[in-house]
Amino acid sequence: METVKIRKVIVEPEAYNYPFTQNVLKKLKGIQIETGKIFDSEYMPYNPQKDVLHLLVYKGDFLKPCPGTKEYICCKYQILNIAANCPLDCSYCILQAYFNQPYLRVFVNIKEGLERVIKEIDSKKDEILRIGTGEFTDSLALDPITEWSDILVPHFSVRKNVILELKTKTANIKRVLSLPYRERIVMSWSLNSPFICSHEEHRAVSLRKRIEAAAVCQREGFITGFHFDPLIVHKNWKEEYLRTIELMDKYLDPSKIIWISLGSFRYMPELKNIILRRHKKSIVLNGEFIRGIDGKMRYFKPIRIELYSYMYENLTKWYNDLGIYLCMESDDVWSESFGWSPKNSEGLKKFLDSRVVKFYG
Amino acid sequence: MNYIYKHIELNSIDTEFTPFSFSYGFNISELVDSIQKVGLINPPILKKVKDGFVLVAGYKRILAVKELGWKKIGGLILSEDMPSFNCLLINFYDNISTRKLNEVEKAILISKLSNYIKPEQIIKDYFSLLDLPQHMPTYRLYIWIATSLSNKVKDKLANGEISLKAIRIMYENEIPQEDIEIYADFMSKLKFNFNKQLQLIEYTQDICRKEKITLKQLFGEKEIVNIIESKTLTNPDKVKKILDIFRKRNFPELSRAEDIFKKRVQRLNLPAGVELKAPPYFESPYYRLEISFRNGNELKKKLIEIANIEGIEIVGDPWKQ
């Protein structure tokens, strides 16, 4: 999958004259274009219209802290907010319930926003900032149309107090590879078991293609990251996840992995109905979910510990310096799963910052 | 609005074709009794049509006086050219000024309004009068109630045997009509309270999905049938037992952990007035000890007693040895 299928583009009037908009429209020649303001009185979460590209001027902050909750240990990641909604259609995706507007919303004032972000980064010289674009959208799925990597990579690669993580479930690496930058750009893939990848991660490329793309990036001089999030309990999950680790072993150089995150499937209660209606064959809800301290549904604690321990043990068997960490978990789950804990969010930030220093100095 | 008061033959009023009525799930015996005692205080409103009258407001009054054997009735007559939408509004305002509509009546009314005006207009102008939140999903829910629910289920909703919340969940989960009827029968038979109705739907939907069985199969299982047919259990006992079974089936690991914890605590033989509680779902690592005491001396005594309980160290996450 090189490009996602776009059926229609909606351009808000104030977004029309931006060079970013003109560039996108040039790439989407022949596709229906509508100009107008969207007054959507009602968002239909059951019909997100992922084939409509909505170009607009974003009025909010481009750099935002990851919306972690204080009840669990958070890695203090920063989100570079360049778009909202994702062209891929993973059944478990939290964005289905997180956003209240449809369409692939892409912010055309990215260059202006980026200027402000760079100023902020430069004002925090003593801090390491881990920034990513892959939280509210896939970092590379729209790259052939938006050329985000061309816009972002040159700014981040030359700064010493920041890394930019491009997280994807695609193999759209062409543009990034064509750039002369490698420093401080972490190319990351979301991975899962072969079954979950093929059964639940609609429109994403196969697991093998993701790992092959990661291997190409490693050979081309990039440091890589991986995210097993969400880990999902399913039939033969142990064997299934082992197959993924075996594939990683076959294609990847583990010494070029900066971190691997693990997170078990969790969801806002509102997501359940959306999944049931939009993804009727999905098995992601077939677990034993309880309401966590943050109000989100998550697997009963010993089940999570079993998932994490198993992954930790097998990943560490492969290579014992992978920077494995847990996303949104408690101190006791850390300790029981890994045998150590960063204790709190500050501790986890320090751990991940140390990985940045190890790989980039 | 011009009305003419007139006495007319009861059989000239069409009680089969009632395009402006939305009364549902009513009982006219009280009204019959009242008319018998004090007569008909408010005359019905009727619209003249070619060969008689169509009822605009007062459906129940007409049925009541028919039951009383009246042959004639005094009514307020609207002219033939009165627009249908206005007739519907007359009935609406006539009703909401005197009573609260039940959920099925609201649904029928909204559905009838939708024949004349757009959904947005209905939401804006009428939802607050019906005590409904002004948004489109609510509109869709009520249209679905009016047009898709069977009369059997509508009856149970109108008379309060099934809650609107339960109906809403069934609608949002796209539960098939056949299963909605099964739920309606099950809930009304055992008299599930509203909260337990929601639990029943949640547990059973999850079980059916996970185990790939139908609701009919699940409710037909011997264990469940035996409880329903038990002559010794009360309805609340039956509801509790059934929900316990479904909960355990849905949360096997959690239920096991709860059982182990309970047994461990029982074995400790805690002093009277001392309670040891697990965190909800064992999610937090912190357990709670509650001690009731009358004074410092009693507290001290109980604390020493607790500290000396043999095996107290075993308190903790049940999945650990």
XYZ file of C-alpha atoms in Angstrom:
682
model
C 0.000 0.000 0.000
C 1.764 3.152 -1.183
C -1.123 5.554 -0.911
C -4.431 5.435 0.846
C -7.596 5.705 -1.185
C -9.080 9.198 -1.031
C -12.572 9.653 -2.491
C -13.096 13.324 -1.769
C -11.215 16.346 -0.455
C -12.929 19.042 1.584
C -10.965 22.269 1.790
C -11.994 24.894 4.306
C -11.951 28.382 2.693
C -9.180 29.749 4.921
C -7.048 26.680 4.186
C -7.226 26.985 0.429
C -4.304 29.327 -0.244
C -1.753 27.518 1.876
C 1.094 26.034 -0.201
C 0.564 22.765 1.716
C -3.037 22.640 0.439
C -2.032 23.385 -3.132
C 0.593 20.663 -2.991
C -1.909 18.104 -1.707
C -4.490 19.076 -4.331
C -1.866 18.694 -7.056
C -1.222 15.151 -5.841
C -4.907 14.314 -5.778
C -5.776 15.523 -9.269
C -9.006 14.045 -10.556
C -10.491 13.556 -7.101
C -13.681 15.373 -6.127
C -12.883 18.610 -4.275
C -15.344 20.605 -2.201
C -14.638 23.970 -0.662
C -16.571 24.996 2.378
C -16.764 25.172 6.090
C -17.888 22.045 7.849
C -20.736 22.541 10.254
C -21.200 19.061 11.424
C -23.917 19.058 14.014
C -23.479 15.415 14.689
C -20.518 13.104 14.414
C -21.376 9.560 13.521
C -18.684 7.406 15.109
C -20.071 4.476 13.178
C -19.245 6.147 9.882
C -15.928 8.011 10.197
C -15.553 8.434 6.409
C -11.863 7.654 6.322
C -11.755 8.188 2.560
C -12.500 11.915 2.850
C -9.533 14.221 3.367
C -10.436 17.382 5.250
C -7.882 20.166 4.911
C -8.136 22.846 7.543
C -6.216 25.432 9.509
C -5.571 24.131 13.003
C -6.060 26.715 15.731
C -4.718 24.734 18.687
C -1.254 23.808 19.910
C 0.773 21.613 17.599
C 2.804 20.171 20.453
C 0.872 18.475 23.231
C 1.798 16.108 26.027
C 0.496 12.577 25.526
C -2.909 12.335 27.250
C -1.734 9.874 29.883
C -3.547 9.572 33.188
C -1.976 10.246 36.566
C -3.111 6.884 37.925
C -0.603 4.958 35.800
C 3.058 5.463 34.859
C 3.322 7.542 31.668
C 6.445 8.021 29.524
C 5.889 11.802 29.131
C 5.924 11.658 25.382
C 5.073 14.743 23.336
C 2.633 14.551 20.444
C 3.220 16.622 17.341
C -0.349 17.188 16.293
C -0.366 17.316 12.490
C -3.603 15.490 11.777
C -6.549 13.867 13.483
C -7.904 10.457 12.480
C -6.152 7.712 10.632
C -6.708 6.211 7.185
C -6.007 2.755 8.573
C -8.912 1.063 10.281
C -7.756 -1.039 13.212
C -10.743 -2.489 15.043
C -9.323 -1.635 18.465
C -8.326 1.956 17.632
C -9.100 4.347 20.462
C -9.395 7.240 17.999
C -12.796 5.904 16.954
C -14.139 7.117 20.280
C -11.576 9.831 20.984
C -12.410 12.282 18.219
C -15.837 13.755 17.721
C -15.447 14.687 14.078
C -15.302 12.520 10.981
C -12.869 12.544 8.021
C -9.072 12.514 7.854
C -8.413 15.968 9.225
C -5.068 17.293 8.045
C -3.725 20.625 9.283
C -2.448 22.752 6.420
C -0.675 25.324 8.621
C 1.883 22.733 9.645
C 4.834 24.955 8.691
C 3.611 27.818 10.862
C 2.832 25.389 13.666
C 6.240 23.812 13.318
C 7.956 27.175 13.708
C 6.306 27.565 17.107
C 7.206 24.010 18.080
C 10.851 24.509 17.106
C 10.977 27.683 19.195
C 9.661 25.716 22.141
C 12.202 22.928 21.598
C 15.030 25.445 21.359
C 13.911 27.062 24.590
C 14.267 23.734 26.434
C 17.909 22.995 25.702
C 18.417 21.096 28.976
C 15.566 18.703 28.423
C 15.303 15.731 26.087
C 12.040 15.813 24.189
C 10.687 12.637 22.667
C 8.206 13.746 20.059
C 6.053 11.697 17.731
C 3.339 12.145 15.124
C 1.895 8.662 15.419
C -0.606 9.092 18.233
C -3.528 10.838 16.532
C -2.830 9.445 13.068
C -0.390 7.068 11.378
C 2.888 8.935 10.836
C 3.463 7.679 7.297
C 0.150 6.438 5.855
C -0.568 9.817 4.264
C 3.086 10.706 3.636
C 2.915 10.149 -0.141
C 0.168 12.803 -0.258
C 1.171 15.184 2.518
C 4.977 14.865 2.362
C 5.063 15.292 6.117
C 8.468 13.658 6.400
C 10.008 16.236 4.023
C 8.603 19.011 6.189
C 9.445 17.588 9.615
C 12.594 15.495 9.403
C 15.093 18.279 8.508
C 14.075 20.337 11.541
C 14.287 17.545 14.097
C 17.323 15.737 12.768
C 19.630 18.701 13.385
C 18.587 19.417 16.968
C 20.408 17.828 19.863
C 17.707 17.863 22.533
C 14.976 16.075 20.622
C 14.100 12.927 18.745
C 11.246 12.576 16.272
C 9.548 9.202 16.194
C 7.612 8.305 13.056
C 5.295 5.476 14.021
C 3.430 3.496 11.388
C 1.739 0.282 10.318
C 2.634 0.903 6.669
C 5.693 0.436 4.516
C 5.651 4.030 3.223
C 9.332 4.677 3.816
C 10.304 5.910 0.355
C 10.194 9.621 1.124
C 12.024 9.305 4.443
C 14.731 7.185 2.858
C 15.217 9.717 0.068
C 16.097 12.442 2.598
C 19.719 12.967 3.625
C 18.848 12.806 7.347
C 19.255 9.877 9.732
C 20.175 11.454 13.069
C 17.535 11.599 15.800
C 14.790 10.196 13.623
C 13.360 7.009 15.121
C 11.506 4.902 12.583
C 8.932 2.909 14.496
C 6.430 0.204 13.762
C 3.399 -0.977 15.646
C 3.571 -4.741 15.734
C 1.253 -7.446 16.852
C 0.755 -11.163 16.408
C 0.305 -12.332 12.799
C -3.328 -13.142 13.580
C -4.117 -9.721 15.064
C -2.287 -7.943 12.217
C -4.319 -9.710 9.561
C -7.625 -9.977 11.394
C -7.889 -6.657 13.238
C -5.565 -4.125 11.607
C -7.523 -3.332 8.464
C -5.755 -1.443 5.671
C -2.371 -1.827 7.386
C 0.352 -3.780 5.601
C 1.171 -7.316 6.706
C 3.412 -7.967 9.675
C 6.164 -9.275 7.414
C 6.079 -6.128 5.248
C 6.326 -3.914 8.327
C 9.337 -5.821 9.610
C 10.934 -5.859 6.164
C 10.458 -2.074 5.932
C 12.034 -1.685 9.366
C 14.981 -3.818 8.241
C 15.468 -1.575 5.202
C 15.481 1.481 7.458
C 18.031 -0.136 9.751
C 20.280 -0.910 6.797
C 19.860 2.661 5.603
C 21.161 3.967 8.914
C 18.027 4.606 10.954
C 17.497 3.626 14.561
C 14.191 1.800 14.972
C 11.546 1.430 17.653
C 8.697 -1.031 18.047
C 5.392 -0.943 19.834
C 3.404 -3.971 20.877
C 0.373 -1.966 21.801
C -2.248 -3.298 22.152
C -1.265 -6.771 23.214
C -4.401 -8.824 22.838
C -5.320 -12.128 24.420
C -6.477 -14.437 21.643
C -6.342 -18.096 20.694
C -2.781 -19.409 20.961
C -1.541 -15.900 21.752
C 1.749 -17.166 23.148
C 2.677 -19.028 19.966
C 1.348 -16.146 17.879
C 3.452 -13.473 19.578
C 6.435 -15.789 19.474
C 6.050 -15.931 15.683
C 6.340 -12.138 15.575
C 9.494 -12.206 17.699
C 10.898 -14.920 15.427
C 10.209 -12.719 12.405
C 11.942 -9.820 14.117
C 14.902 -12.065 14.809
C 15.013 -13.117 11.163
C 15.054 -9.611 9.678
C 16.178 -7.115 12.297
C 19.356 -6.072 14.028
C 18.341 -5.780 17.702
C 21.282 -3.509 18.495
C 19.580 -0.839 16.373
C 16.387 -0.871 18.426
C 16.054 2.075 20.785
C 12.932 0.844 22.559
C 10.055 -1.564 22.484
C 6.884 -0.588 24.261
C 4.295 -3.016 25.563
C 0.723 -2.088 26.340
C -2.300 -4.292 26.757
C -5.615 -3.501 25.081
C -7.518 -0.841 26.985
C -10.426 1.268 25.930
C -12.822 3.979 26.941
C -16.195 2.341 27.690
C -17.762 4.203 24.741
C -15.487 2.364 22.327
C -17.118 -0.999 22.975
C -20.295 -0.266 21.015
C -18.336 1.307 18.202
C -16.202 -1.817 17.854
C -19.241 -4.075 18.065
C -20.993 -2.151 15.308
C -18.079 -1.302 13.034
C -16.050 -4.486 13.355
C -18.488 -7.323 13.730
C -15.874 -10.050 13.309
C -13.423 -8.555 15.777
C -12.233 -10.672 18.681
C -10.583 -7.866 20.643
C -13.438 -7.567 23.143
C -13.388 -11.261 23.994
C -11.251 -10.831 27.088
C -11.831 -10.330 30.766
C -11.971 -6.553 31.065
C -12.397 -4.625 34.287
C -12.677 -0.889 34.851
C -9.220 0.504 35.628
C -8.448 3.283 38.090
C -8.472 5.743 35.188
C -11.969 4.664 34.093
C -10.726 2.809 31.027
C -11.475 -0.858 30.543
C -8.409 -3.085 30.742
C -7.575 -6.750 31.235
C -7.764 -8.057 34.794
C -4.342 -7.439 36.338
C -2.903 -11.016 36.452
C -3.789 -11.410 32.765
C -1.824 -8.254 31.940
C 1.092 -9.428 34.032
C 1.099 -12.737 32.170
C 1.113 -10.939 28.800
C 3.934 -8.596 29.756
C 6.070 -11.218 31.496
C 5.809 -13.517 28.520
C 6.743 -10.804 26.028
C 9.530 -9.471 28.234
C 11.015 -12.902 28.748
C 10.994 -13.786 25.057
C 12.144 -10.411 23.771
C 14.954 -10.334 26.323
C 15.944 -13.864 25.317
C 16.403 -12.513 21.795
C 18.476 -9.524 22.894
C 18.894 -8.207 26.391
C 19.167 -4.499 25.726
C 15.976 -3.554 23.904
C 14.738 -0.709 26.107
C 11.493 -2.533 26.845
C 8.945 -0.449 28.699
C 5.286 -0.526 29.625
C 2.756 2.011 28.446
C 0.305 3.212 31.087
C 0.852 0.625 33.783
C 1.229 0.733 37.533
C 4.365 0.335 39.600
C 3.309 -3.095 40.885
C 2.550 -4.412 37.383
C 5.986 -3.210 36.239
C 7.699 -4.969 39.132
C 5.772 -8.209 38.751
C 6.205 -8.334 34.974
C 9.791 -7.140 34.529
C 11.341 -7.532 37.966
C 12.031 -3.801 38.091
C 10.075 -0.583 37.937
C 10.812 3.046 37.122
C 8.470 3.794 40.076
C 6.824 6.811 38.486
C 6.448 8.787 35.245
C 9.577 10.799 35.937
C 11.524 7.558 36.361
C 10.231 6.201 33.071
C 11.093 9.441 31.289
C 14.632 9.195 32.655
C 14.912 5.606 31.434
C 13.781 6.496 27.909
C 15.883 9.657 27.818
C 18.871 7.495 28.695
C 18.077 5.345 25.666
C 18.094 8.482 23.506
C 21.499 9.466 24.908
C 22.813 5.932 24.353
C 21.838 5.945 20.681
C 22.351 9.567 19.683
C 24.607 10.986 22.334
C -58.243 28.382 15.981
C -61.969 28.169 15.332
C -63.907 25.439 17.060
C -67.631 24.825 17.010
C -69.170 22.988 19.936
C -71.600 20.395 18.682
C -73.344 17.209 19.762
C -72.657 14.386 17.364
C -73.356 10.669 17.013
C -70.555 8.592 18.558
C -70.599 6.160 15.655
C -69.741 8.996 13.268
C -66.267 9.219 14.901
C -63.646 6.962 13.382
C -61.784 5.197 16.224
C -59.774 2.941 13.922
C -58.077 5.624 11.831
C -56.403 7.922 14.406
C -53.594 9.823 12.647
C -53.232 12.397 15.447
C -53.315 10.084 18.423
C -50.241 8.770 20.205
C -51.824 7.287 23.336
C -50.286 3.935 24.194
C -50.365 1.484 27.061
C -53.256 3.095 28.901
C -56.026 1.820 31.086
C -59.395 3.569 30.771
C -61.087 2.103 33.834
C -60.283 5.132 36.005
C -61.518 7.477 33.306
C -64.732 5.455 32.921
C -65.227 5.692 36.672
C -64.637 9.439 36.664
C -67.027 10.102 33.762
C -69.634 8.003 35.490
C -69.328 10.123 38.615
C -68.937 13.661 37.278
C -69.581 13.424 33.552
C -67.274 14.440 30.724
C -65.548 17.644 31.795
C -63.402 18.272 28.711
C -65.010 17.598 25.369
C -62.912 15.778 22.735
C -61.641 17.691 19.709
C -62.678 16.363 16.329
C -62.049 17.241 12.732
C -64.823 17.196 10.193
C -64.152 14.909 7.264
C -66.299 13.945 4.331
C -68.356 11.228 5.965
C -67.941 11.830 9.663
C -65.260 12.910 12.147
C -61.615 12.109 12.789
C -60.408 12.240 16.325
C -57.900 14.978 17.087
C -57.708 14.904 20.885
C -59.573 12.789 23.424
C -59.069 9.228 22.194
C -59.355 7.737 25.657
C -62.429 9.831 26.430
C -64.171 8.474 23.325
C -63.300 4.881 24.275
C -64.520 5.491 27.804
C -67.906 6.907 26.839
C -68.341 4.124 24.284
C -67.788 1.650 27.091
C -70.423 3.495 29.098
C -72.835 2.991 26.222
C -73.218 6.669 25.232
C -74.672 7.234 21.790
C -73.942 10.954 21.466
C -71.174 13.206 22.661
C -70.462 16.919 22.708
C -67.219 17.806 20.957
C -65.204 20.740 19.664
C -65.300 20.474 15.893
C -62.504 21.729 13.683
C -63.172 22.576 10.058
C -62.246 20.238 7.208
C -59.463 22.525 6.021
C -57.569 22.397 9.304
C -54.032 21.202 8.344
C -53.093 17.772 9.680
C -49.914 19.095 11.305
C -51.969 21.559 13.352
C -54.282 18.756 14.420
C -51.302 16.744 15.666
C -50.041 19.775 17.596
C -53.452 20.343 19.170
C -53.410 16.803 20.521
C -49.788 17.189 21.645
C -50.419 20.358 23.667
C -53.712 19.003 24.965
C -51.828 15.987 26.369
C -48.659 17.534 27.745
C -50.611 20.138 29.665
C -52.259 17.427 31.745
C -49.897 14.443 31.942
C -46.478 12.981 31.206
C -46.204 10.828 28.132
C -44.683 7.391 28.475
C -41.672 6.533 26.316
C -43.681 4.704 23.658
C -46.082 7.626 23.347
C -43.150 9.995 22.926
C -41.817 7.696 20.217
C -45.130 7.540 18.355
C -45.514 11.308 18.598
C -41.977 11.939 17.276
C -42.557 9.482 14.479
C -45.816 11.245 13.539
C -44.182 14.681 13.713
C -41.510 13.400 11.325
C -44.217 13.107 8.651
C -44.511 16.901 8.620
C -41.219 18.491 9.719
C -37.492 17.778 9.643
C -35.757 15.949 12.506
C -33.702 19.041 13.439
C -36.915 21.039 13.846
C -38.525 18.339 15.966
C -35.463 18.210 18.222
C -35.324 21.991 18.545
C -39.008 22.707 19.086
C -40.398 19.674 20.893
C -37.682 17.651 22.664
C -37.444 19.929 25.690
C -41.245 19.741 26.093
C -40.865 15.968 26.121
C -37.979 16.091 28.648
C -35.613 14.633 26.071
C -31.978 15.618 25.440
C -31.786 17.623 22.260
C -29.650 15.481 20.053
C -29.952 13.331 16.988
C -29.097 9.934 18.535
C -32.090 10.354 20.855
C -34.282 11.192 17.883
C -33.099 8.066 16.096
C -33.704 5.934 19.182
C -37.303 7.102 19.480
C -38.005 6.627 15.780
C -36.640 3.092 16.171
C -38.892 2.488 19.185
C -41.925 3.636 17.206
C -41.162 1.807 14.002
C -39.137 -1.295 14.911
C -40.130 -2.555 18.338
C -42.843 -5.190 18.513
C -46.057 -4.356 20.385
C -45.127 -6.941 22.981
C -41.923 -5.068 23.845
C -43.600 -1.664 23.503
C -46.178 -2.762 26.094
C -43.415 -3.651 28.576
C -41.618 -0.376 27.948
C -44.812 1.654 28.296
C -45.796 0.007 31.570
C -42.298 0.266 33.022
C -41.341 -3.405 33.079
C -38.337 -2.643 30.878
C -36.300 0.497 31.300
C -35.578 2.959 28.534
C -31.867 2.465 29.321
C -32.174 -1.248 28.578
C -33.993 -0.494 25.340
C -31.339 2.079 24.425
C -28.542 -0.455 24.974
C -30.341 -3.025 22.868
C -30.763 -0.416 20.146
C -27.121 0.690 20.299
C -25.905 -2.914 20.274
C -28.136 -3.668 17.295
C -29.629 -6.634 19.121
C -32.010 -8.517 16.801
C -35.746 -8.108 17.424
C -36.063 -11.792 18.259
C -33.530 -11.417 21.079
C -35.142 -8.193 22.308
C -38.359 -10.144 22.784
C -36.480 -12.900 24.613
C -34.958 -10.285 26.939
C -38.331 -8.603 27.442
C -39.964 -11.892 28.471
C -37.050 -12.892 30.691
C -36.845 -9.536 32.463
C -40.548 -9.154 33.069
C -40.981 -12.761 34.183
C -38.382 -12.435 36.948
C -38.992 -8.704 37.524
C -35.419 -7.522 37.030
C -34.924 -4.050 38.446
C -33.562 -1.449 36.016
C -29.886 -1.763 37.043
C -30.010 -5.530 36.867
C -31.585 -5.352 33.410
C -28.474 -3.555 32.192
C -26.192 -6.099 33.865
C -28.145 -8.950 32.308
C -27.797 -7.486 28.816
C -24.099 -6.737 29.243
C -23.163 -10.153 30.646
C -25.241 -12.187 28.244
C -24.241 -10.248 25.137
C -20.588 -10.769 26.024
C -21.095 -14.473 26.731
C -22.998 -15.055 23.484
C -20.320 -13.240 21.483
C -17.373 -14.960 23.152
C -18.888 -18.440 23.149
C -20.667 -18.049 19.820
C -24.036 -19.164 21.172
C -27.471 -17.624 20.796
C -29.380 -15.909 23.564
C -32.057 -18.571 23.254
C -29.456 -21.273 23.831
C -27.988 -19.422 26.808
C -31.333 -18.851 28.522
C -32.312 -22.409 27.688
C -29.388 -23.948 29.564
C -30.478 -26.405 32.241
C -28.873 -24.481 35.096
C -30.766 -21.316 34.165
C -34.071 -23.065 33.485
C -33.876 -24.836 36.858
C -33.477 -21.507 38.632
C -36.351 -19.920 36.746
C -38.636 -22.847 37.482
C -37.611 -23.201 41.125
C -40.547 -23.258 43.501
C -38.449 -22.378 46.548
C -36.550 -19.324 45.320
C -38.057 -15.837 45.312
C -37.761 -13.671 42.213
C -34.964 -11.496 43.690
C -33.078 -14.702 44.634
C -33.489 -16.028 41.108
C -32.246 -12.770 39.587
C -29.224 -12.754 41.900
C -28.340 -16.385 41.189
C -28.668 -15.957 37.440
C -26.568 -12.795 37.379
C -23.925 -14.501 39.562
C -23.697 -17.383 37.097
C -23.341 -15.031 34.127
C -20.813 -12.847 35.924
C -18.632 -15.845 36.819
C -18.802 -17.050 33.246
C -17.767 -13.624 31.969
C -15.057 -13.017 34.543
C -13.628 -16.435 35.409
C -10.230 -15.172 36.592
C -11.653 -12.307 38.596
C -14.281 -14.551 40.177
C -11.610 -17.080 41.121
C -9.502 -14.325 42.677
C -12.506 -13.029 44.627
C -13.270 -16.531 45.929
C -9.668 -17.116 47.024
C -9.537 -13.746 48.761
C -12.825 -14.382 50.532
C -11.668 -17.802 51.743
C -8.337 -16.439 52.944
C -10.048 -13.689 54.899
C -12.530 -16.140 56.412
C -9.648 -18.333 57.568
C -8.115 -15.390 59.433
C -11.061 -15.274 61.788
C -10.877 -11.504 62.203
C -12.170 -9.947 65.427
C -15.741 -8.670 65.444
C -16.082 -5.240 63.835
C -13.015 -5.714 61.650
C -13.337 -5.925 57.905
C -10.660 -6.560 55.315
C -11.504 -5.320 51.831
C -9.888 -5.919 48.450
C -9.551 -2.983 46.035
C -12.149 -2.926 43.229
C -11.169 -5.632 40.734
C -7.816 -5.911 42.596
C -6.602 -3.104 40.320
C -5.076 -0.899 42.996
C -2.323 -2.562 45.030
C -3.843 -1.256 48.253
C -6.131 -3.306 50.493
C -8.265 -1.739 53.207
C -8.815 -2.651 56.810
C -11.874 -1.234 58.550
C -12.076 -1.356 62.322
C -15.077 -0.318 64.351
C -14.226 0.628 67.927
C -15.709 2.595 70.776
C -12.545 4.024 72.305
C -8.749 3.966 72.168
C -8.496 1.006 74.484
C -10.717 -1.091 72.283
C -8.811 0.022 69.186
C -5.501 -0.915 70.790
C -6.879 -4.311 71.800
C -8.147 -5.006 68.304
C -4.911 -3.859 66.647
C -2.883 -6.192 68.856
C -5.298 -9.005 68.145
C -5.042 -8.367 64.392
C -1.245 -8.163 64.482
C -1.124 -11.530 66.249
C -3.396 -13.359 63.847
C -1.512 -16.305 62.478
C -1.216 -16.214 58.687
C -2.152 -12.511 58.314
C 0.840 -12.205 55.960
C -1.112 -14.149 53.345
C -3.338 -11.113 52.687
C -2.541 -9.791 49.225
C -3.115 -10.481 45.552
C -4.906 -13.839 45.346
C -3.088 -14.946 42.192
C 0.184 -14.978 44.107
C 1.069 -17.991 46.262
